[in-house]
Coordinates of C-alpha atoms in Angstrom, one line a residue:
M1 CA -8.4 -4.2 8.0
S2 CA -11.2 -6.6 8.6
A3 CA -10.3 -8.6 5.3
R4 CA -6.9 -10.0 4.5
L5 CA -5.1 -12.6 3.0
H6 CA -7.3 -16.0 3.9
L7 CA -4.5 -18.1 5.1
Q8 CA -4.2 -22.1 5.3
P9 CA -1.2 -23.7 8.4
S10 CA 2.2 -23.2 7.4
A11 CA 4.3 -25.8 6.3
A12 CA 6.7 -25.4 8.8
Q13 CA 5.8 -24.9 12.9
R14 CA 8.8 -23.1 13.3
V15 CA 7.6 -19.9 10.5
S16 CA 3.9 -21.0 11.2
A17 CA 1.2 -17.8 12.7
K18 CA -2.4 -17.9 13.2
G19 CA -5.0 -15.1 12.0
G20 CA -5.7 -13.5 8.9
A21 CA -4.5 -10.6 6.9
G22 CA -5.2 -8.5 8.2
P23 CA -4.5 -5.7 10.9
R24 CA -5.9 -8.8 12.8
Q25 CA -3.6 -11.1 12.3
L26 CA -1.9 -12.4 9.1
L27 CA -1.1 -15.6 9.1
R28 CA -2.6 -18.6 10.9
G29 CA -1.0 -21.7 11.9
T30 CA -2.0 -25.2 13.2
P31 CA -4.3 -24.3 15.7
A32 CA -2.4 -25.3 19.3
G33 CA -4.2 -28.0 20.2
R34 CA -2.7 -29.0 17.5
Q35 CA 1.0 -29.2 17.5
R36 CA 2.5 -31.9 19.7
P37 CA 5.3 -30.1 22.9
C38 CA 8.5 -30.2 23.4
G39 CA 8.7 -33.5 25.4
P40 CA 11.5 -34.4 27.5
G41 CA 14.1 -35.7 25.1
D42 CA 13.4 -33.0 22.6
P43 CA 15.2 -29.8 22.2
R44 CA 15.2 -27.8 24.8
P45 CA 13.6 -24.2 23.5
P46 CA 16.6 -21.6 22.8
P47 CA 16.3 -19.2 26.3
S48 CA 14.5 -15.6 25.6
H49 CA 15.5 -12.2 24.7
A50 CA 17.6 -10.6 28.1
A51 CA 14.3 -8.8 29.1
T52 CA 14.3 -12.5 30.7
L53 CA 14.9 -12.3 33.9
Q54 CA 17.0 -14.9 36.1
R55 CA 17.2 -15.2 39.6
C56 CA 20.2 -16.2 41.3
P57 CA 19.7 -19.4 42.9
G58 CA 20.3 -19.5 47.4
R59 CA 19.6 -15.4 47.2
P60 CA 16.2 -13.8 48.3
A61 CA 14.8 -12.0 45.4
G62 CA 13.4 -8.8 45.9
T63 CA 10.2 -7.1 44.0
D64 CA 12.1 -6.7 41.0
G65 CA 14.1 -10.1 41.6
M66 CA 17.1 -8.0 42.8
P67 CA 18.4 -9.1 46.2
A68 CA 16.3 -8.2 49.0
A69 CA 18.5 -6.2 50.7
M70 CA 19.6 -4.0 47.1
L71 CA 16.0 -2.8 46.3
P72 CA 16.5 0.6 49.2
Y73 CA 19.3 1.5 46.5
A74 CA 17.5 0.8 43.5
W75 CA 14.9 2.7 44.6
V76 CA 16.9 5.8 45.3
L77 CA 18.4 5.3 42.1
M78 CA 15.9 5.8 40.6
L79 CA 14.7 8.7 42.1
L80 CA 17.9 10.3 41.3
G81 CA 17.2 9.5 37.2
A82 CA 13.4 11.1 38.1
H83 CA 14.5 14.2 38.5
S84 CA 18.3 14.6 37.5
A85 CA 15.7 13.6 33.9
E86 CA 14.2 17.0 34.9
A87 CA 16.6 19.3 35.2
A88 CA 18.6 17.5 32.2
G89 CA 15.4 18.4 29.9
K90 CA 15.3 22.4 31.6
A91 CA 18.4 23.0 31.3
G92 CA 19.0 20.8 27.6
G93 CA 16.6 23.8 26.1
G94 CA 14.6 21.4 23.4
H95 CA 17.8 18.8 23.2
L96 CA 16.4 16.4 24.7
R97 CA 12.6 15.9 24.5
W98 CA 9.8 13.5 25.5
E99 CA 6.3 12.0 23.4
P100 CA 3.7 9.5 23.5
H101 CA 4.9 5.8 23.0
C102 CA 4.1 6.3 19.0
Q103 CA 6.4 4.6 17.5
Q104 CA 7.6 1.6 15.7
P105 CA 6.9 -0.7 18.9
L106 CA 9.7 -1.8 21.4
T107 CA 12.7 0.8 20.6
S108 CA 12.1 3.4 23.4
R109 CA 9.7 1.9 25.7
A110 CA 12.1 0.7 29.2
P111 CA 13.0 -2.5 29.2
V112 CA 10.2 -5.2 30.4
T113 CA 11.0 -8.2 32.7
A114 CA 10.0 -11.3 32.8
L115 CA 9.4 -12.6 36.1
L116 CA 10.5 -16.7 36.6
P117 CA 8.9 -18.8 38.4
P118 CA 5.8 -15.9 38.8
R119 CA 5.3 -14.0 41.2
L120 CA 1.4 -13.7 42.1
E121 CA 1.5 -13.2 45.5
G122 CA -0.9 -10.1 46.5
P123 CA -3.9 -8.0 44.1
W124 CA -4.7 -7.8 40.7
I125 CA -7.4 -5.9 38.8
S126 CA -8.4 -4.6 35.4
T127 CA -7.6 -1.0 34.1
G128 CA -10.6 -1.1 33.0
C129 CA -13.7 -2.8 30.8
E130 CA -13.2 -6.0 28.6
V131 CA -15.0 -7.2 26.2
R132 CA -15.0 -11.0 25.4
P133 CA -16.2 -13.1 22.4
G134 CA -20.4 -13.4 23.1
P135 CA -19.9 -10.2 23.6
E136 CA -19.5 -10.5 27.4
F137 CA -18.8 -6.9 29.0
L138 CA -16.6 -7.9 32.7
T139 CA -13.7 -6.5 35.0
R140 CA -11.9 -8.4 37.4
S141 CA -10.0 -8.2 40.7
Y142 CA -8.3 -11.5 41.5
T143 CA -6.4 -11.3 44.8
F144 CA -3.8 -14.7 45.5
F145 CA -2.0 -15.1 48.8
P146 CA -0.2 -16.9 49.8
G147 CA -0.5 -21.2 50.8
R148 CA -1.3 -20.8 46.2
L149 CA -5.1 -19.8 47.3
F150 CA -6.9 -17.4 45.7
R151 CA -9.7 -15.2 45.3
A152 CA -11.9 -13.3 42.1
Y153 CA -14.4 -11.5 41.3
Q154 CA -15.6 -11.3 38.3
F155 CA -17.6 -9.0 37.3
Y156 CA -20.2 -8.0 34.7
Y157 CA -22.5 -5.8 33.5
Q158 CA -25.2 -5.5 30.2
D159 CA -23.4 -2.3 29.0
P160 CA -19.8 -1.9 26.9
L161 CA -19.6 1.2 29.4
C162 CA -19.7 -1.2 32.2
Q163 CA -21.6 1.0 34.1
E164 CA -24.6 -1.0 34.4
P165 CA -23.3 -4.2 37.1
A166 CA -25.5 -7.6 35.7
H167 CA -23.9 -9.9 38.0
S168 CA -21.2 -11.0 40.0
L169 CA -19.3 -14.0 40.4
V170 CA -16.7 -14.5 43.7
I171 CA -14.7 -17.7 42.4
K172 CA -12.0 -19.4 45.5
G173 CA -9.3 -22.2 44.8
K174 CA -5.3 -22.5 44.9
V175 CA -3.4 -22.1 42.1
R176 CA 0.4 -23.6 41.7
L177 CA 3.3 -23.7 39.4
R178 CA 4.5 -26.4 38.1
R179 CA 6.5 -25.3 34.7
A180 CA 8.1 -23.3 32.4
S181 CA 5.4 -23.9 29.2
W182 CA 7.1 -26.1 26.5
V183 CA 4.0 -24.3 23.9
T184 CA 4.5 -20.8 24.7
R185 CA 8.0 -19.3 25.7
G186 CA 8.0 -17.2 27.8
A187 CA 4.7 -18.0 29.9
T188 CA 4.6 -20.9 33.1
E189 CA 2.4 -23.5 33.0
A190 CA 0.0 -23.4 36.2
D191 CA -2.9 -26.0 37.7
Y192 CA -6.3 -24.6 39.6
H193 CA -8.5 -26.2 41.9
L194 CA -12.1 -24.4 42.6
H195 CA -13.5 -25.0 46.0
K196 CA -16.6 -22.4 45.2
V197 CA -18.0 -20.4 43.1
G198 CA -20.5 -18.0 44.2
I199 CA -23.4 -15.7 42.5
V200 CA -24.9 -12.1 42.9
F201 CA -27.4 -11.1 40.9
H202 CA -27.9 -6.8 40.1
S203 CA -30.8 -7.0 39.0
R204 CA -34.4 -9.4 38.5
H205 CA -33.3 -8.6 34.4
A206 CA -30.2 -10.7 35.5
L207 CA -31.9 -13.4 37.3
L208 CA -34.0 -14.0 34.5
D209 CA -30.6 -14.5 31.5
I210 CA -29.4 -17.1 33.7
T211 CA -32.4 -19.1 34.7
R212 CA -33.1 -19.3 30.8
R213 CA -29.2 -20.3 30.2
L214 CA -29.2 -23.0 32.2
N215 CA -32.9 -24.4 31.5
R216 CA -31.3 -24.9 28.4
T217 CA -29.9 -28.1 29.4
Q218 CA -31.4 -31.1 31.7
A219 CA -28.6 -31.3 33.2
S220 CA -29.0 -28.0 34.5
R221 CA -32.3 -27.9 35.4
D222 CA -31.6 -29.0 38.7
C223 CA -28.5 -25.7 38.8
A224 CA -32.0 -23.3 38.3
Q225 CA -33.6 -24.5 40.8
Q226 CA -31.4 -24.4 43.0
L227 CA -32.4 -20.1 42.6
P228 CA -34.8 -18.5 43.1
P229 CA -38.0 -17.3 41.0
A230 CA -38.1 -13.1 39.5
Q231 CA -40.0 -12.3 42.6
A232 CA -37.9 -13.3 45.4
W233 CA -34.7 -12.2 44.1
V234 CA -32.4 -10.4 46.5
S235 CA -30.0 -7.9 46.1
E236 CA -27.3 -9.1 48.6
A237 CA -27.8 -12.6 48.4
L238 CA -25.4 -15.0 47.6
Y239 CA -26.4 -17.9 45.7
E240 CA -23.4 -21.6 44.8
L241 CA -22.9 -22.2 42.3
L242 CA -20.1 -25.2 42.8
S243 CA -18.8 -27.0 45.9
A244 CA -16.5 -28.8 46.3
R245 CA -17.2 -30.2 48.8
A246 CA -20.9 -30.9 48.5
G247 CA -19.8 -32.1 44.5
R248 CA -22.0 -30.0 42.8
D249 CA -20.6 -27.1 39.6
C250 CA -23.2 -25.0 37.8
T251 CA -20.8 -23.4 35.8
A252 CA -20.3 -25.4 32.6
A253 CA -24.2 -24.2 31.3
L254 CA -23.1 -20.8 31.7
G255 CA -19.8 -21.3 29.3
F256 CA -17.7 -20.6 32.6
T257 CA -14.2 -21.7 33.3
M258 CA -10.7 -20.0 34.9
H259 CA -8.6 -22.2 32.6
E260 CA -7.1 -19.0 32.5
L261 CA -4.9 -19.4 35.9
S262 CA -3.7 -22.5 33.6
L263 CA -1.2 -20.1 32.1
V264 CA 0.7 -17.2 32.8
R265 CA 3.2 -14.9 32.8
V266 CA 3.4 -11.6 34.7
Q267 CA 6.4 -8.7 33.6
R268 CA 7.2 -5.2 35.4
H269 CA 8.2 -2.2 33.4
L270 CA 9.4 1.4 34.7
Q271 CA 6.5 3.7 32.7
L272 CA 7.4 6.4 31.5
Q273 CA 6.2 10.6 32.1
P274 CA 7.2 13.6 30.8
R275 CA 8.1 15.7 34.1
A276 CA 7.3 13.0 36.3
R277 CA 9.4 10.2 38.4
P278 CA 9.3 6.5 36.1
Q279 CA 6.2 4.5 37.2
L280 CA 7.2 0.9 38.8
V281 CA 3.8 -1.0 36.8
E282 CA 3.3 -4.8 37.2
E283 CA 1.8 -6.7 35.2
L284 CA -0.1 -10.3 34.8
Y285 CA -1.2 -11.4 32.0
L286 CA -3.2 -15.0 32.1
G287 CA -4.2 -17.8 29.4
D288 CA -7.3 -16.4 26.3
I289 CA -10.0 -17.1 26.7
H290 CA -11.8 -18.7 23.6
T291 CA -14.1 -17.0 21.4
N292 CA -16.5 -20.7 21.0
W293 CA -18.6 -20.5 23.8
A294 CA -18.8 -24.8 23.0
E295 CA -15.6 -24.9 23.7
R296 CA -14.3 -23.6 26.9
W297 CA -14.7 -26.3 28.7
H298 CA -11.9 -28.4 27.2
Y299 CA -9.0 -25.3 25.7
R300 CA -6.2 -25.1 27.1
P301 CA -5.1 -21.0 26.3
T302 CA -1.4 -20.7 24.5
G303 CA -2.7 -17.0 23.8
Y304 CA -3.3 -14.2 26.4
Q305 CA -6.3 -11.5 27.4
R306 CA -5.8 -8.3 27.7
P307 CA -3.9 -8.6 31.0
L308 CA -4.1 -7.0 34.5
Q309 CA -2.0 -4.8 36.9
S310 CA -1.0 -5.1 40.0
A311 CA -3.3 -2.6 42.6
L312 CA -0.5 -1.8 43.6
H313 CA 1.7 -0.7 40.9
H314 CA -0.5 0.2 38.7
A315 CA -0.1 2.3 34.7
H316 CA -1.0 6.4 36.0
P317 CA -3.7 7.7 35.4
C318 CA -6.1 4.6 35.6
P319 CA -9.5 5.9 37.0
A320 CA -11.0 2.2 36.7
C321 CA -8.2 0.8 39.5
S322 CA -9.4 1.9 42.6
L323 CA -12.6 1.4 41.9
I324 CA -11.7 -2.2 41.0
A325 CA -9.8 -2.9 43.9
R326 CA -12.1 -1.7 46.1
S327 CA -15.0 -3.0 44.7
D328 CA -16.8 -7.1 46.4
Q329 CA -19.2 -9.4 44.9
H330 CA -21.6 -7.0 46.7
H331 CA -20.2 -3.4 45.4
P332 CA -19.7 -4.0 42.1
P333 CA -17.5 -1.6 40.0
V334 CA -19.7 1.5 38.5
L335 CA -16.3 2.5 35.4
P336 CA -16.3 6.0 34.2
A337 CA -16.9 6.4 30.8
P338 CA -14.1 6.9 28.6
T339 CA -13.8 9.6 25.9
A340 CA -15.8 8.3 22.5
L341 CA -14.6 8.8 19.2
P342 CA -16.2 8.9 16.0
L343 CA -14.4 5.7 13.5
H344 CA -12.9 8.3 11.0
L345 CA -10.1 5.3 10.0
G346 CA -7.0 7.2 8.9
G347 CA -3.2 7.6 9.8
R348 CA -1.2 5.1 10.8
W349 CA -1.1 2.9 14.6
V350 CA 0.9 0.7 15.7
S351 CA 1.3 -2.4 18.1
P352 CA 2.9 -0.4 21.4
G353 CA 4.4 -3.6 22.6
C354 CA 5.1 -7.3 21.2
E355 CA 1.4 -9.2 21.6
V356 CA 0.9 -13.0 21.4
R357 CA -1.6 -15.0 20.0
P358 CA -3.0 -17.9 20.5
A359 CA -0.8 -20.9 18.2
V360 CA 2.6 -19.5 19.9
L361 CA 2.4 -16.8 17.5
F362 CA 4.5 -13.4 18.7
L363 CA 4.3 -9.8 16.2
T364 CA 3.8 -6.5 15.7
R365 CA 1.7 -4.4 13.4
L366 CA 1.6 -1.4 11.8
F367 CA -1.3 -0.2 10.0
T368 CA -2.2 2.5 7.4
F369 CA -5.3 4.2 6.4
H370 CA -6.3 6.3 3.6
G371 CA -9.7 7.7 4.5
H372 CA -10.6 9.5 0.5
N373 CA -10.3 5.9 -1.1
R374 CA -11.1 3.9 1.4
S375 CA -7.9 2.1 1.2
W376 CA -5.5 0.6 3.8
E377 CA -1.8 -1.2 3.9
G378 CA -0.6 -3.1 6.8
Y379 CA 3.4 -4.7 7.4
Y380 CA 2.6 -8.0 10.2
H381 CA 6.4 -8.4 11.6
H382 CA 6.2 -12.5 12.7
F383 CA 8.8 -13.5 15.4
S384 CA 9.9 -16.4 17.0
D385 CA 10.7 -14.9 20.8
P386 CA 8.2 -13.0 23.4
A387 CA 10.0 -10.2 23.7
C388 CA 9.8 -9.0 19.8
R389 CA 13.8 -9.9 19.2
Q390 CA 14.7 -12.4 16.9
P391 CA 12.3 -11.6 13.8
T392 CA 11.2 -15.2 11.1
F393 CA 9.2 -12.9 9.0
T394 CA 7.9 -9.8 7.9
V395 CA 4.2 -9.9 5.1
Y396 CA 2.9 -6.6 4.1
A397 CA -0.9 -6.6 2.9
A398 CA -2.9 -4.0 1.1
G399 CA -6.2 -3.6 0.1
H400 CA -9.7 -1.7 0.3
Y401 CA -12.6 -1.6 3.3
T402 CA -16.4 -0.7 3.0
R403 CA -18.0 2.1 5.0
G404 CA -18.8 1.0 8.6
T405 CA -22.3 0.4 10.1
P406 CA -22.4 0.3 13.8
S407 CA -22.8 -3.1 14.5
A408 CA -26.3 -4.3 16.4
K409 CA -24.7 -7.2 17.8
V410 CA -21.6 -5.1 20.3
P411 CA -23.1 -1.7 20.9
G412 CA -20.4 0.4 20.7
G413 CA -18.6 -1.3 17.7
T414 CA -18.3 -1.0 14.4
E415 CA -18.7 -2.9 11.1
L416 CA -16.4 -2.7 8.1
V417 CA -15.5 -5.6 5.2
F418 CA -12.0 -5.7 4.6
Q419 CA -10.9 -6.9 1.3
V420 CA -7.0 -7.8 0.1
T421 CA -5.6 -7.5 -3.0
E422 CA -1.7 -7.4 -2.8
A423 CA 0.7 -9.0 -0.5
R424 CA 4.9 -9.6 -0.7
V425 CA 6.2 -11.4 2.1
T426 CA 10.4 -10.9 3.6
P427 CA 11.7 -13.9 5.6
M428 CA 13.9 -12.3 8.3
D429 CA 15.8 -16.0 9.6
Q430 CA 17.4 -18.8 7.1
V431 CA 14.5 -21.6 8.7
T432 CA 12.4 -19.7 6.5
T433 CA 14.3 -18.0 3.7
A434 CA 15.4 -22.2 3.9
M435 CA 11.7 -23.2 3.3
L436 CA 10.7 -20.9 0.9
N437 CA 13.4 -21.6 -0.8
V438 CA 12.4 -25.7 -1.4
S439 CA 8.9 -23.9 -2.0
E440 CA 7.4 -24.7 -5.6
P441 CA 7.9 -21.9 -6.9
S442 CA 4.0 -20.9 -8.2
S443 CA 2.6 -21.1 -4.8
C444 CA 4.8 -18.6 -4.1
G445 CA 6.2 -15.6 -5.4
G446 CA 6.8 -17.7 -8.5
L447 CA 10.9 -17.3 -10.2
G448 CA 14.3 -16.6 -8.5
A449 CA 15.5 -17.3 -5.1
W450 CA 14.5 -16.2 -2.0
S451 CA 17.0 -14.7 0.1
L452 CA 17.2 -13.2 3.2
G453 CA 15.9 -9.9 4.7
T454 CA 14.9 -9.7 0.3
E455 CA 11.0 -8.1 0.0
R456 CA 9.3 -10.1 -3.1
D457 CA 6.2 -9.5 -4.6
V458 CA 3.7 -13.5 -4.1
T459 CA 0.4 -11.1 -5.3
A460 CA 0.6 -13.2 -8.5
T461 CA 1.2 -15.9 -7.5
N462 CA -2.5 -15.5 -5.3
G463 CA -0.8 -15.6 -2.0
C464 CA 2.0 -17.9 -0.5
L465 CA 0.9 -21.0 0.1
P466 CA 3.9 -22.3 2.8
L467 CA 3.5 -19.7 4.6
G468 CA -0.4 -20.3 4.6
I469 CA -1.3 -17.0 2.8
R470 CA -3.9 -16.7 0.0
L471 CA -5.3 -14.5 -2.3
P472 CA -7.8 -12.0 -2.6
H473 CA -9.0 -12.8 0.7
V474 CA -12.7 -11.2 2.6
E475 CA -13.0 -10.6 6.4
Y476 CA -15.8 -9.7 8.2
E477 CA -14.4 -6.7 10.9
L478 CA -15.4 -5.1 13.7
F479 CA -13.9 -2.1 14.8
K480 CA -13.7 0.4 17.6
V481 CA -12.1 3.6 18.8
E482 CA -11.0 5.1 22.5
Q483 CA -9.0 7.7 24.2
D484 CA -6.9 6.4 26.9
P485 CA -6.9 8.7 29.9
L486 CA -3.2 9.8 28.5
G487 CA -4.8 11.4 25.9
Q488 CA -3.7 8.7 23.1
S489 CA -6.7 7.7 20.5
L490 CA -6.6 3.6 20.5
L491 CA -8.0 1.2 17.9
F492 CA -9.4 -2.0 18.6
I493 CA -9.7 -4.6 15.7
G494 CA -12.0 -8.0 16.2
Q495 CA -10.3 -10.9 18.1
R496 CA -9.4 -13.8 15.8
P497 CA -11.0 -17.3 15.8
T498 CA -9.2 -18.5 18.2
D499 CA -8.8 -21.6 15.7
G500 CA -7.4 -19.9 13.4
S501 CA -10.3 -20.0 11.1
S502 CA -11.1 -16.4 8.9
P503 CA -14.0 -14.9 9.8
D504 CA -15.1 -14.6 5.9
T505 CA -19.0 -14.5 6.1
P506 CA -21.2 -12.1 8.0
E507 CA -21.9 -15.2 10.7
K508 CA -18.3 -15.3 11.5
R509 CA -17.6 -12.0 12.7
P510 CA -15.5 -10.6 15.3
T511 CA -17.7 -10.2 18.7
S512 CA -15.0 -9.4 21.0
Y513 CA -11.4 -7.1 20.0
Q514 CA -7.4 -7.6 20.4
A515 CA -4.7 -5.2 22.4
P516 CA -5.6 -1.8 20.5
L517 CA -3.2 -0.3 18.0
V518 CA -2.0 3.2 19.1
L519 CA -1.9 6.4 17.3
C520 CA 1.4 7.7 15.4
N521 CA 1.0 10.8 14.0
G522 CA 3.0 13.0 12.0
A523 CA 5.9 12.7 8.9
A524 CA 6.1 8.9 7.7
Q525 CA 8.9 6.9 8.3
D526 CA 9.7 3.7 7.1
F527 CA 8.1 -0.2 9.0
S528 CA 8.9 -1.7 5.5
K529 CA 12.1 -3.7 8.3
P530 CA 10.9 -4.8 11.8
P531 CA 12.2 -2.1 14.5
Q532 CA 15.7 -2.6 15.2
H533 CA 16.7 -1.9 18.9
G534 CA 19.7 0.3 19.1
P535 CA 20.0 3.1 21.7
L536 CA 17.9 4.7 23.5
L537 CA 20.0 8.1 23.9
Q538 CA 18.9 10.1 20.1
K539 CA 19.2 13.4 18.9
P540 CA 16.5 15.8 18.1
L541 CA 14.3 15.7 15.0
N542 CA 13.5 18.9 13.1
S543 CA 9.5 17.3 11.9
G544 CA 7.6 15.2 14.5
G545 CA 6.3 11.8 12.8
C546 CA 6.4 8.0 14.6
W547 CA 9.7 8.0 16.8
P548 CA 10.9 7.2 19.2
P549 CA 11.2 10.2 22.3
V550 CA 14.5 10.6 23.6
A551 CA 15.6 9.3 27.4
P552 CA 17.5 11.3 28.8
L553 CA 21.3 10.6 30.4
P554 CA 20.2 9.9 34.0
F555 CA 18.0 7.1 32.7
L556 CA 20.2 5.1 31.2
L557 CA 22.2 5.0 33.9
L558 CA 19.5 3.9 36.1
I559 CA 18.4 1.4 33.6
R560 CA 22.6 1.1 34.0
G561 CA 22.2 0.8 37.9
L562 CA 19.1 -1.4 38.0
A563 CA 20.9 -4.3 35.3
F564 CA 24.1 -3.9 37.6
L565 CA 22.2 -4.5 41.0
Q566 CA 20.6 -7.2 39.4
R567 CA 23.9 -9.3 38.4
L568 CA 24.3 -8.7 42.6

C-alpha cells in the first residue's frame, strides 16, 4: 500500500487528483497554490448533490436546517422510528438485520446533510488523539460564541496515546464566514483574526523544548527571553505568545497558525446503532495542515483535517469526548488508551465515507491485502463532488510490500515499503473519456479507443501520462492499526505530502496519517465499480460479506418525514 503509482500532474484539471499510488491516494494533480480559482465571471461550479441543504430565505432555521417550529415533530418522528425499528427487528425473525458499516461506503449510511452556511456556534471537540505531521500529538477543543468570537484549546502531548501532556495553547480571536469556496466544493471560506495566544507548560521538559525551538532564529530569541528558565517553571503559569494589542507575535517559530479556520464545512447525520435509537452527529471540518513545517505559515487549505464533533451531538460511544470537553489549558485531558492491534495486514479495508484531499480531490478507497505472499491490490474511485456521487474515473493498482518494522520517528507506527507493478483505468464520465481518447496511445493503454465505463490495462505503457500515473513506483509508508470503541478495526495509512510529491525516499516517509479505513470481513464483493446509491432496504444475505446493513422500514419513513419537514 505504501508503494503505489508515481503520479505526475494531470493534463486535465477536470480529472486531476492528488496523491500517489497505493492506499493513500493514487493520483496527484495541480498543487493547490497553482490552481486558478473560479472568478465571478467564470461559470459557477455545479451545485452539489442533494446532500447539500439549502436554507429557505426569510424563514428561521432550526438545528437541522428546517423551520424551528417543526423541530419537535422531527424528534417525535425520530423517537417513533427508533422504537418501531427495534420492534420490527424482533418481529422480523432475522429478515431485517444490522451490521457495522462494513461495505463500499455511502450506500447505506444515513443521509449526510451539509449546512450552508455553516453554523459554528457551540463547543467542538476531538474524538481521540490526533497526529499531525512532525509528528505532533494533540487534542482540540474549540468553542465559537455569538458575535463571531472563538476560544480554542490545543493540548499537545509527548506520546501518541495523548496520555503525557507537554503543553497547552489557549487561542482567542474572531472568525468571519465569507463565501462558498470556489476551489473546494462544499466548503466555506472564512477570515480570522487572533487576539491572544497563551501557553501553559505541563513539565520542565516541555518548557526546555519550546525555548530551544524559539532560540533557533535571531528573530525569535527575544520571544524565548519572555519565558522563564527551567528551574523557575510553574505548572499553572500562562505565558503570552501573541498579543494583538501589544503587537507581539512569537508563534511563527513554533510552526503555529490557525489557517485551518480559513476553510470550514459543517455536516450532520444520524448514527444508526443496533437496538438503539439513532444519534444525531454533527461534524466540523477545518482546513488541513501542511505536511512541511516551513510552508505552514503561507499555506491556505484546500482539504480537511480529521473532523471535530459537537460536544452536544457526537458519536457514541466516545470515551475521550467528555474528558476533552471538560478540559482547559490548566487541566489537559489524559485519554484512555485505545485497543492497539498488531499490524497483520490481511483482508479487505474500505473508506467509511467520502474522503477529501488537498487540491480538490474527492475519492473512496478499497484495499485488499494478501498476507501469505505480501501482495496488495486497491481501487481508487475518484469523484467531482464532496458527496462522492459523481464519478470521474477509477484506478486499480496492485503490487507487493515488505515486512514492516516499528517506526523510530512515529511511536506506534510501522514502516513498510510498497511497490506498484500494474494498474488499470476506467473512465467514468464523458470528460475523462474524451481526454483519454485524444491522448497519445503510447502514453496510456496503447492502441484502441477508450469507452465510458470500460476498464483498460495501462501497465504495458508504464502507466497513464494524461492522468499522471507512472509505473513502476515505490513508496515508503507508515501504517497503524487500532480498534475503535465499537470494536471495529481501523487501518491508518500515512498522509501524503501536501505538495503532491511522492514519498519515494526514506527521508520523505510520512509522519502523520490519513482518515482511517475500516476492516471488511466476509465474502468477496465486486468493488471494481463506484458505489451505486440504491434504496436502503434490501433483502438479507445468505452469507456474510461486505454488504450494506439493511435499514428498517420505519427508518425509511423517518428519512422521508425529515425531507418533508425540510421542504416546509
